[in-house]
Coordinates of C-alpha atoms in Angstrom, one line a residue:
M1 CA 0.0 0.0 0.0
H2 CA 2.8 2.4 0.9
T3 CA 4.7 1.5 -2.3
L4 CA 1.6 2.0 -4.5
T5 CA 0.6 5.3 -3.0
N6 CA 3.9 7.2 -2.7
H7 CA 5.6 7.2 -6.1
K8 CA 2.9 9.5 -7.5
V9 CA -0.4 11.1 -6.4
T10 CA -2.9 8.3 -6.0
E11 CA -6.7 8.4 -6.0
I12 CA -8.7 6.0 -3.8
L13 CA -12.2 4.6 -4.4
I14 CA -14.1 2.8 -1.6
E15 CA -17.2 0.9 -2.8
L16 CA -19.7 -0.6 -0.3
Q17 CA -22.6 -2.9 -0.6
D18 CA -25.3 -3.9 1.9
F19 CA -27.4 -7.1 2.1
N20 CA -30.1 -5.5 0.0
L21 CA -27.6 -5.2 -2.8
E22 CA -27.6 -1.4 -2.5
N23 CA -24.3 0.2 -3.4
T24 CA -22.6 3.4 -2.4
F25 CA -19.1 4.8 -2.7
A26 CA -16.6 7.2 -1.2
F27 CA -13.9 8.7 -3.5
Y28 CA -10.8 10.7 -2.4
T29 CA -8.8 12.8 -4.8
A30 CA -5.5 11.8 -3.1
F31 CA -4.4 9.1 -0.7
A32 CA -1.1 8.0 0.7
V33 CA 0.1 5.5 3.3
G34 CA 3.4 6.1 5.2
T35 CA 6.3 3.7 5.8
E36 CA 6.6 0.7 8.0
I37 CA 8.9 2.7 10.4
E38 CA 6.2 5.4 10.6
G39 CA 3.5 2.7 11.4
Y40 CA 1.8 2.8 8.0
P41 CA -0.2 6.0 8.8
I42 CA -2.7 7.6 6.4
S43 CA -0.2 10.3 5.6
F44 CA -2.2 12.1 3.0
L45 CA -6.0 12.3 2.3
G46 CA -7.5 14.5 -0.4
S47 CA -11.0 15.9 -0.9
Y48 CA -14.0 13.6 -0.5
E49 CA -16.6 12.9 -3.2
G50 CA -19.5 10.4 -3.2
D51 CA -22.7 9.4 -1.6
A52 CA -21.5 7.1 1.2
G53 CA -20.5 10.0 3.5
D54 CA -17.0 10.8 4.7
S55 CA -16.2 8.2 7.3
L56 CA -12.4 8.2 6.7
I57 CA -11.4 11.8 7.6
Y58 CA -11.6 10.9 11.3
H59 CA -8.7 8.4 10.7
A60 CA -6.4 10.8 8.7
G61 CA -2.9 10.8 10.1
M62 CA -3.5 7.7 12.3
K63 CA -1.1 4.7 12.2
F64 CA -2.4 1.3 11.4
S65 CA -3.4 -0.7 14.5
T66 CA -3.7 -4.5 14.9
F67 CA -4.3 -6.8 17.9
D68 CA -0.6 -7.0 18.7
N69 CA 0.4 -3.5 17.5
D70 CA -1.7 -0.8 19.1
H71 CA -1.3 2.7 17.8
D72 CA -4.8 4.1 18.5
N73 CA -5.8 7.1 20.7
W74 CA -7.8 5.0 23.2
H75 CA -5.5 5.0 26.1
D76 CA -7.5 2.6 28.2
G77 CA -7.8 -0.2 25.7
N78 CA -7.1 -1.6 22.2
C79 CA -9.6 -0.7 19.5
A80 CA -8.4 -3.5 17.2
E81 CA -9.1 -6.1 20.0
S82 CA -12.4 -4.6 21.0
H83 CA -13.7 -3.9 17.5
T84 CA -12.3 -7.2 16.2
G85 CA -10.4 -5.8 13.3
A86 CA -7.3 -3.9 12.0
W87 CA -7.6 -0.3 10.9
W88 CA -6.3 3.2 11.2
Y89 CA -8.0 3.5 14.6
N90 CA -8.3 6.8 16.3
G91 CA -10.4 6.7 19.4
C92 CA -11.8 4.3 18.1
D93 CA -13.4 4.6 14.6
T94 CA -16.0 5.9 12.2
S95 CA -15.2 3.1 9.7
N96 CA -14.0 -0.4 10.3
L97 CA -13.8 -2.2 7.0
N98 CA -11.6 -4.9 8.4
G99 CA -14.2 -5.8 11.0
R100 CA -16.0 -9.2 11.3
Y101 CA -18.1 -10.4 8.4
L102 CA -21.5 -10.6 10.0
N103 CA -25.1 -10.5 8.7
G104 CA -26.5 -7.0 8.3
E105 CA -28.4 -5.7 11.3
L106 CA -26.6 -6.4 14.6
P107 CA -27.7 -6.8 18.2
E108 CA -26.4 -4.0 20.4
S109 CA -23.8 -6.2 21.9
Y110 CA -22.2 -6.7 18.5
E111 CA -22.2 -3.0 17.5
Y112 CA -18.8 -1.7 16.2
Q113 CA -17.5 -5.2 15.6
G114 CA -18.8 -5.7 12.0
M115 CA -17.6 -4.3 8.7
Y116 CA -19.1 -0.9 8.9
W117 CA -19.1 2.7 7.5
Y118 CA -20.5 5.2 10.1
D119 CA -22.2 7.5 7.6
W120 CA -23.9 4.6 5.7
H121 CA -25.9 2.2 8.0
G122 CA -23.7 3.0 11.0
P123 CA -21.9 0.6 13.5
G124 CA -25.1 -1.4 14.1
Y125 CA -25.0 -2.8 10.6
S126 CA -22.3 -5.1 9.1
L127 CA -21.9 -4.7 5.4
M128 CA -22.0 -7.5 2.9
K129 CA -19.1 -6.2 0.8
S130 CA -16.5 -3.5 0.6
R131 CA -13.8 -2.9 -2.0
I132 CA -11.0 -0.5 -2.2
S133 CA -9.3 0.5 -5.4
V134 CA -6.4 2.8 -6.2
R135 CA -5.0 4.4 -9.3
P136 CA -2.6 7.3 -10.2
S137 CA -4.4 10.6 -10.3
K138 CA -5.1 12.0 -13.7
N139 CA -5.5 15.5 -12.3
F140 CA -2.3 15.6 -10.2
H141 CA 0.1 13.5 -12.2
S142 CA 2.9 16.1 -11.9
Y143 CA 2.3 16.8 -8.3
I144 CA 5.1 15.6 -5.9
L145 CA 4.0 14.6 -2.4
S146 CA 5.9 16.7 0.2
N147 CA 5.2 17.5 3.9
T148 CA 2.2 15.1 3.7
T149 CA 1.8 14.7 7.4
T150 CA 1.5 18.4 7.9
K151 CA -1.0 18.8 5.1
T152 CA -3.0 15.9 6.3
N153 CA -3.2 17.2 9.8
K154 CA -4.3 20.6 8.6
T155 CA -7.0 19.2 6.4
A156 CA -8.1 16.8 9.1
N157 CA -8.3 19.5 11.7
E158 CA -10.4 21.8 9.5
K159 CA -12.9 19.0 8.7
K160 CA -12.9 17.7 12.3
K161 CA -13.7 21.1 13.6
S162 CA -17.0 21.2 11.6
Q163 CA -17.8 17.6 12.7
S164 CA -16.6 17.9 16.3
T165 CA -20.0 17.6 18.0
N166 CA -21.0 14.4 16.1
L167 CA -17.5 12.8 16.4
D168 CA -17.2 13.6 20.1
Q169 CA -20.6 11.9 20.7
H170 CA -19.6 9.0 18.5
Q171 CA -16.2 8.6 20.3
M172 CA -18.0 8.4 23.6
N173 CA -20.4 5.7 22.2
S174 CA -17.5 3.9 20.5
T175 CA -15.4 3.9 23.6
E176 CA -18.3 2.7 25.7
H177 CA -18.9 -0.2 23.3
S178 CA -15.2 -0.9 23.2
Q179 CA -15.1 -1.4 26.9
Q180 CA -18.2 -3.6 26.8
N181 CA -16.8 -5.6 23.9
T182 CA -13.5 -6.1 25.6
E183 CA -15.2 -7.5 28.7
K184 CA -17.4 -9.7 26.5
I185 CA -14.4 -11.1 24.6
K186 CA -12.6 -11.9 27.9
A187 CA -15.8 -13.7 29.1
E188 CA -16.0 -15.6 25.8
N189 CA -12.3 -16.7 26.2
L190 CA -13.3 -18.1 29.6
G191 CA -16.2 -20.0 28.1
I192 CA -18.9 -17.7 29.5
E193 CA -21.7 -16.8 27.0
D194 CA -23.9 -13.9 27.9
N195 CA -25.4 -13.8 24.3
P196 CA -25.8 -16.6 21.8
P197 CA -23.2 -16.2 19.0
I198 CA -24.4 -14.5 15.9
K199 CA -24.3 -16.6 12.7
E200 CA -21.7 -15.4 10.4
N201 CA -22.2 -15.3 6.6
N202 CA -20.7 -18.1 4.7
H203 CA -20.1 -16.0 1.6
E204 CA -22.4 -18.1 -0.6
N205 CA -24.4 -16.4 -3.3
V206 CA -22.5 -13.1 -2.7
H207 CA -23.2 -10.6 -5.5
V208 CA -20.1 -9.6 -7.4
T209 CA -19.9 -6.2 -9.0
E210 CA -17.6 -5.6 -12.0
Y211 CA -15.2 -2.6 -11.4
P212 CA -13.3 -0.4 -13.8
E213 CA -10.2 -2.0 -15.1
Q214 CA -8.1 1.1 -14.6
Y215 CA -8.3 0.6 -10.8
T216 CA -6.0 -1.7 -8.9
P217 CA -8.3 -3.7 -6.6
Y218 CA -7.2 -5.0 -3.2
D219 CA -9.2 -8.2 -3.2
Q220 CA -9.8 -9.8 0.2
I221 CA -8.1 -7.0 2.2
F222 CA -11.4 -5.5 3.2
D223 CA -13.8 -8.5 2.7
Y224 CA -13.0 -11.5 4.7
Q225 CA -14.3 -13.8 7.4
R226 CA -12.6 -14.2 10.8

């Protein structure tokens, strides 16, 4: 991802599909991921276009977090562990496309654990499919990425300011669910079941959409079953 997005300005297209086979998308005019030493952060994020809503700006500038490599801003826990995924978690997330592959509407105890996009169905719904594609930007082919972290932080801060009320409330809800999910996961590891396990989708009869050939798809990165 770092190699593909840092030699030239790269556009990113995120396509989402729910279990009613409805589709939506989020397109960003520029996107770059930092180096391994930096923690693979979203080092640059351009302007948003689309009808899915901008659920990625909250993660701009954040390093990539996993179960065993926590880089999020939740100081009392691990978003990757609580939300059962790996992502550019902040505190914790407004998108979680590496979450569990579950079946649409979720009971409250499973919120924030599925594959979700906050501005489209929200954390209480696990999407059927998501796909991310990248390609060199046609509009900025001669533009050289420089000082990307500074630019990303400036853009993120401006957008976050206008969304602060909603994001603050979301972060409170997300953190609360993270704490609940962490306790539930610990209980499950001890063999204690407070809720019957939800049946996960077996990927049968999944609708496949054809995508433009000029995009480089990342198959299975954002659509898999744990």
